[in-house]
JSON list of C-alpha atoms in Angstrom, two decimals:
[
{"chain": "A", "resi": 1, "resn": "MET", "atom": "CA", "xyz": [-11.56, -24.56, 27.84]},
{"chain": "A", "resi": 2, "resn": "SER", "atom": "CA", "xyz": [-8.11, -24.76, 26.28]},
{"chain": "A", "resi": 3, "resn": "THR", "atom": "CA", "xyz": [-5.94, -21.80, 25.30]},
{"chain": "A", "resi": 4, "resn": "ASP", "atom": "CA", "xyz": [-6.46, -22.55, 21.58]},
{"chain": "A", "resi": 5, "resn": "GLU", "atom": "CA", "xyz": [-10.25, -22.49, 22.01]},
{"chain": "A", "resi": 6, "resn": "ARG", "atom": "CA", "xyz": [-10.10, -19.14, 23.87]},
{"chain": "A", "resi": 7, "resn": "THR", "atom": "CA", "xyz": [-7.84, -17.67, 21.19]},
{"chain": "A", "resi": 8, "resn": "GLY", "atom": "CA", "xyz": [-10.23, -18.91, 18.50]},
{"chain": "A", "resi": 9, "resn": "LEU", "atom": "CA", "xyz": [-13.22, -17.36, 20.28]},
{"chain": "A", "resi": 10, "resn": "ARG", "atom": "CA", "xyz": [-11.39, -14.04, 20.70]},
{"chain": "A", "resi": 11, "resn": "ARG", "atom": "CA", "xyz": [-10.53, -14.01, 17.00]},
{"chain": "A", "resi": 12, "resn": "PHE", "atom": "CA", "xyz": [-14.16, -14.84, 16.10]},
{"chain": "A", "resi": 13, "resn": "PHE", "atom": "CA", "xyz": [-15.60, -12.02, 18.23]},
{"chain": "A", "resi": 14, "resn": "LYS", "atom": "CA", "xyz": [-12.96, -9.59, 16.99]},
{"chain": "A", "resi": 15, "resn": "GLN", "atom": "CA", "xyz": [-14.02, -10.34, 13.39]},
{"chain": "A", "resi": 16, "resn": "LEU", "atom": "CA", "xyz": [-17.68, -9.77, 14.32]},
{"chain": "A", "resi": 17, "resn": "THR", "atom": "CA", "xyz": [-16.98, -6.35, 15.84]},
{"chain": "A", "resi": 18, "resn": "ALA", "atom": "CA", "xyz": [-14.43, -5.13, 13.26]},
{"chain": "A", "resi": 19, "resn": "THR", "atom": "CA", "xyz": [-15.31, -2.18, 11.03]},
{"chain": "A", "resi": 20, "resn": "ASP", "atom": "CA", "xyz": [-15.31, -2.42, 7.24]},
{"chain": "A", "resi": 21, "resn": "SER", "atom": "CA", "xyz": [-12.05, -0.47, 7.05]},
{"chain": "A", "resi": 22, "resn": "GLU", "atom": "CA", "xyz": [-10.39, -2.83, 9.56]},
{"chain": "A", "resi": 23, "resn": "LEU", "atom": "CA", "xyz": [-11.55, -5.87, 7.58]},
{"chain": "A", "resi": 24, "resn": "ASP", "atom": "CA", "xyz": [-10.32, -4.27, 4.34]},
{"chain": "A", "resi": 25, "resn": "ALA", "atom": "CA", "xyz": [-6.93, -3.56, 5.92]},
{"chain": "A", "resi": 26, "resn": "GLN", "atom": "CA", "xyz": [-6.65, -7.19, 7.08]},
{"chain": "A", "resi": 27, "resn": "HIS", "atom": "CA", "xyz": [-7.55, -8.41, 3.58]},
{"chain": "A", "resi": 28, "resn": "LEU", "atom": "CA", "xyz": [-4.95, -6.12, 1.96]},
{"chain": "A", "resi": 29, "resn": "GLN", "atom": "CA", "xyz": [-2.29, -7.31, 4.43]},
{"chain": "A", "resi": 30, "resn": "ARG", "atom": "CA", "xyz": [-3.06, -10.97, 3.62]},
{"chain": "A", "resi": 31, "resn": "GLU", "atom": "CA", "xyz": [-2.93, -10.32, -0.14]},
{"chain": "A", "resi": 32, "resn": "SER", "atom": "CA", "xyz": [0.33, -8.41, 0.21]},
{"chain": "A", "resi": 33, "resn": "ALA", "atom": "CA", "xyz": [1.91, -11.23, 2.22]},
{"chain": "A", "resi": 34, "resn": "LYS", "atom": "CA", "xyz": [0.77, -13.82, -0.37]},
{"chain": "A", "resi": 35, "resn": "CYS", "atom": "CA", "xyz": [2.75, -12.14, -3.14]},
{"chain": "A", "resi": 36, "resn": "GLY", "atom": "CA", "xyz": [5.86, -11.81, -0.97]},
{"chain": "A", "resi": 37, "resn": "ALA", "atom": "CA", "xyz": [5.77, -8.03, -0.57]},
{"chain": "A", "resi": 38, "resn": "MET", "atom": "CA", "xyz": [7.17, -6.26, 2.49]},
{"chain": "A", "resi": 39, "resn": "PRO", "atom": "CA", "xyz": [4.55, -4.60, 4.70]},
{"chain": "A", "resi": 40, "resn": "ALA", "atom": "CA", "xyz": [4.74, -0.82, 4.20]},
{"chain": "A", "resi": 41, "resn": "GLY", "atom": "CA", "xyz": [4.68, -0.35, 7.96]},
{"chain": "A", "resi": 42, "resn": "GLN", "atom": "CA", "xyz": [8.03, -2.16, 8.23]},
{"chain": "A", "resi": 43, "resn": "CYS", "atom": "CA", "xyz": [9.79, -0.29, 5.40]},
{"chain": "A", "resi": 44, "resn": "SER", "atom": "CA", "xyz": [12.51, 2.14, 6.40]},
{"chain": "A", "resi": 45, "resn": "ARG", "atom": "CA", "xyz": [14.55, 4.81, 4.62]},
{"chain": "A", "resi": 46, "resn": "GLY", "atom": "CA", "xyz": [17.15, 3.49, 2.20]},
{"chain": "A", "resi": 47, "resn": "GLN", "atom": "CA", "xyz": [15.71, -0.02, 1.84]},
{"chain": "A", "resi": 48, "resn": "VAL", "atom": "CA", "xyz": [15.00, -1.45, -1.60]},
{"chain": "A", "resi": 49, "resn": "VAL", "atom": "CA", "xyz": [11.54, -3.00, -1.22]},
{"chain": "A", "resi": 50, "resn": "SER", "atom": "CA", "xyz": [8.61, -4.54, -3.04]},
{"chain": "A", "resi": 51, "resn": "VAL", "atom": "CA", "xyz": [5.27, -3.31, -1.76]},
{"chain": "A", "resi": 52, "resn": "SER", "atom": "CA", "xyz": [1.82, -4.39, -2.90]},
{"chain": "A", "resi": 53, "resn": "GLY", "atom": "CA", "xyz": [-1.55, -2.80, -2.29]},
{"chain": "A", "resi": 54, "resn": "ARG", "atom": "CA", "xyz": [-4.35, -0.60, -3.57]},
{"chain": "A", "resi": 55, "resn": "LEU", "atom": "CA", "xyz": [-3.97, 2.93, -4.88]},
{"chain": "A", "resi": 56, "resn": "ARG", "atom": "CA", "xyz": [-5.98, 5.31, -2.71]},
{"chain": "A", "resi": 57, "resn": "THR", "atom": "CA", "xyz": [-5.32, 8.59, -4.48]},
{"chain": "A", "resi": 58, "resn": "VAL", "atom": "CA", "xyz": [-3.62, 9.68, -7.69]},
{"chain": "A", "resi": 59, "resn": "ALA", "atom": "CA", "xyz": [-2.78, 13.35, -8.20]},
{"chain": "A", "resi": 60, "resn": "TYR", "atom": "CA", "xyz": [-0.97, 15.33, -10.88]},
{"chain": "A", "resi": 61, "resn": "THR", "atom": "CA", "xyz": [1.22, 17.98, -9.27]},
{"chain": "A", "resi": 62, "resn": "PRO", "atom": "CA", "xyz": [2.32, 20.72, -11.65]},
{"chain": "A", "resi": 63, "resn": "ARG", "atom": "CA", "xyz": [5.65, 22.02, -10.42]},
{"chain": "A", "resi": 64, "resn": "THR", "atom": "CA", "xyz": [7.55, 24.92, -11.90]},
{"chain": "A", "resi": 65, "resn": "ASN", "atom": "CA", "xyz": [10.48, 22.86, -13.11]},
{"chain": "A", "resi": 66, "resn": "LEU", "atom": "CA", "xyz": [9.23, 19.23, -13.17]},
{"chain": "A", "resi": 67, "resn": "PRO", "atom": "CA", "xyz": [5.65, 17.91, -13.24]},
{"chain": "A", "resi": 68, "resn": "THR", "atom": "CA", "xyz": [4.94, 14.84, -11.10]},
{"chain": "A", "resi": 69, "resn": "LEU", "atom": "CA", "xyz": [2.27, 12.20, -10.78]},
{"chain": "A", "resi": 70, "resn": "GLU", "atom": "CA", "xyz": [1.83, 11.02, -7.19]},
{"chain": "A", "resi": 71, "resn": "ALA", "atom": "CA", "xyz": [-0.11, 7.94, -6.09]},
{"chain": "A", "resi": 72, "resn": "ASP", "atom": "CA", "xyz": [-0.71, 6.75, -2.52]},
{"chain": "A", "resi": 73, "resn": "LEU", "atom": "CA", "xyz": [-0.36, 2.95, -2.24]},
{"chain": "A", "resi": 74, "resn": "TYR", "atom": "CA", "xyz": [-2.04, 1.43, 0.85]},
{"chain": "A", "resi": 75, "resn": "ASP", "atom": "CA", "xyz": [-1.32, -2.15, 1.89]},
{"chain": "A", "resi": 76, "resn": "GLY", "atom": "CA", "xyz": [-3.34, -2.28, 5.12]},
{"chain": "A", "resi": 77, "resn": "SER", "atom": "CA", "xyz": [-0.39, -1.40, 7.36]},
{"chain": "A", "resi": 78, "resn": "ASP", "atom": "CA", "xyz": [0.79, 1.98, 6.02]},
{"chain": "A", "resi": 79, "resn": "VAL", "atom": "CA", "xyz": [0.91, 4.21, 2.93]},
{"chain": "A", "resi": 80, "resn": "VAL", "atom": "CA", "xyz": [3.80, 4.57, 0.50]},
{"chain": "A", "resi": 81, "resn": "THR", "atom": "CA", "xyz": [3.63, 7.44, -1.98]},
{"chain": "A", "resi": 82, "resn": "LEU", "atom": "CA", "xyz": [4.77, 6.54, -5.49]},
{"chain": "A", "resi": 83, "resn": "VAL", "atom": "CA", "xyz": [6.21, 9.57, -7.30]},
{"chain": "A", "resi": 84, "resn": "PHE", "atom": "CA", "xyz": [6.59, 9.47, -11.07]},
{"chain": "A", "resi": 85, "resn": "LEU", "atom": "CA", "xyz": [8.79, 12.41, -12.06]},
{"chain": "A", "resi": 86, "resn": "GLY", "atom": "CA", "xyz": [8.06, 14.18, -15.36]},
{"chain": "A", "resi": 87, "resn": "ARG", "atom": "CA", "xyz": [4.71, 12.42, -15.88]},
{"chain": "A", "resi": 88, "resn": "ARG", "atom": "CA", "xyz": [1.24, 13.89, -16.15]},
{"chain": "A", "resi": 89, "resn": "SER", "atom": "CA", "xyz": [-0.59, 10.57, -16.32]},
{"chain": "A", "resi": 90, "resn": "ILE", "atom": "CA", "xyz": [0.08, 6.85, -16.72]},
{"chain": "A", "resi": 91, "resn": "ALA", "atom": "CA", "xyz": [-2.44, 4.41, -18.19]},
{"chain": "A", "resi": 92, "resn": "GLY", "atom": "CA", "xyz": [-3.74, 2.09, -15.44]},
{"chain": "A", "resi": 93, "resn": "ILE", "atom": "CA", "xyz": [-2.53, 4.23, -12.55]},
{"chain": "A", "resi": 94, "resn": "GLU", "atom": "CA", "xyz": [-5.89, 5.17, -11.03]},
{"chain": "A", "resi": 95, "resn": "PRO", "atom": "CA", "xyz": [-7.56, 5.06, -7.60]},
{"chain": "A", "resi": 96, "resn": "GLY", "atom": "CA", "xyz": [-8.73, 1.60, -6.58]},
{"chain": "A", "resi": 97, "resn": "ARG", "atom": "CA", "xyz": [-6.21, -0.23, -8.77]},
{"chain": "A", "resi": 98, "resn": "GLN", "atom": "CA", "xyz": [-4.10, -3.02, -7.24]},
{"chain": "A", "resi": 99, "resn": "LEU", "atom": "CA", "xyz": [-0.38, -2.99, -8.01]},
{"chain": "A", "resi": 100, "resn": "MET", "atom": "CA", "xyz": [3.05, -4.07, -6.86]},
{"chain": "A", "resi": 101, "resn": "ALA", "atom": "CA", "xyz": [5.85, -1.50, -6.81]},
{"chain": "A", "resi": 102, "resn": "ARG", "atom": "CA", "xyz": [9.60, -1.89, -6.32]},
{"chain": "A", "resi": 103, "resn": "GLY", "atom": "CA", "xyz": [12.14, 0.76, -5.43]},
{"chain": "A", "resi": 104, "resn": "ARG", "atom": "CA", "xyz": [14.17, 2.47, -2.73]},
{"chain": "A", "resi": 105, "resn": "ILE", "atom": "CA", "xyz": [12.28, 4.04, 0.17]},
{"chain": "A", "resi": 106, "resn": "ALA", "atom": "CA", "xyz": [12.92, 7.73, 0.78]},
{"chain": "A", "resi": 107, "resn": "ILE", "atom": "CA", "xyz": [11.34, 10.01, 3.39]},
{"chain": "A", "resi": 108, "resn": "ARG", "atom": "CA", "xyz": [9.73, 13.29, 2.28]},
{"chain": "A", "resi": 109, "resn": "ASP", "atom": "CA", "xyz": [7.72, 15.41, 4.72]},
{"chain": "A", "resi": 110, "resn": "ASP", "atom": "CA", "xyz": [7.65, 12.45, 7.17]},
{"chain": "A", "resi": 111, "resn": "ARG", "atom": "CA", "xyz": [6.05, 10.21, 4.52]},
{"chain": "A", "resi": 112, "resn": "LYS", "atom": "CA", "xyz": [7.46, 7.10, 2.84]},
{"chain": "A", "resi": 113, "resn": "VAL", "atom": "CA", "xyz": [8.11, 7.71, -0.85]},
{"chain": "A", "resi": 114, "resn": "ILE", "atom": "CA", "xyz": [9.44, 5.70, -3.79]},
{"chain": "A", "resi": 115, "resn": "TYR", "atom": "CA", "xyz": [10.61, 7.80, -6.75]},
{"chain": "A", "resi": 116, "resn": "ASN", "atom": "CA", "xyz": [10.05, 6.39, -10.25]},
{"chain": "A", "resi": 117, "resn": "PRO", "atom": "CA", "xyz": [9.22, 2.88, -9.03]},
{"chain": "A", "resi": 118, "resn": "TYR", "atom": "CA", "xyz": [9.16, -0.22, -11.17]},
{"chain": "A", "resi": 119, "resn": "TYR", "atom": "CA", "xyz": [5.53, -1.32, -11.02]},
{"chain": "A", "resi": 120, "resn": "GLU", "atom": "CA", "xyz": [3.26, -4.14, -12.14]},
{"chain": "A", "resi": 121, "resn": "LEU", "atom": "CA", "xyz": [-0.48, -3.64, -12.40]},
{"chain": "A", "resi": 122, "resn": "GLU", "atom": "CA", "xyz": [-2.50, -6.51, -10.99]},
{"chain": "A", "resi": 123, "resn": "ALA", "atom": "CA", "xyz": [-5.65, -7.83, -12.64]},
{"chain": "A", "resi": 124, "resn": "PRO", "atom": "CA", "xyz": [-8.82, -6.09, -11.38]},
{"chain": "A", "resi": 125, "resn": "ARG", "atom": "CA", "xyz": [-10.69, -8.10, -8.72]}
]
C-alpha cells in the first residue's frame, strides 16, 4: 500500500469519526479560504485583516457612556469579536448569518476584537 493510499484511508476514517461540530468547523475553514480571508487563528494584534465566517452570538451591551453591539464571528479556527461602537442594532447582524469583516485586530480581555469593522453580509445558505 502506498503512502498516498494510507493517507487517503486515514482521511476517510477521520471523516467518519468526526463530530458534527468538527465537520462544521472544517466546512467554515474551507469557505473562508475560498473567499481569500485570513484564518482567525492566525490573526495577531495590530494586523489589518479580512475574516469570514458565521456569527455565533450578537449582544447589545449598554455601557454608561457608549452603547455597543458585539458579535462573535467564528471561522472554524477561532473567534473574532466584532464591536460596533454606539450601535444598539444593525439590520442583518444576527446569529447564524455569514459575513466577511475587515479591520485591525486588537486584543481585549485576551480575545481578538475588531472595532467598527467594514463588513459585507453574505447571501443566506
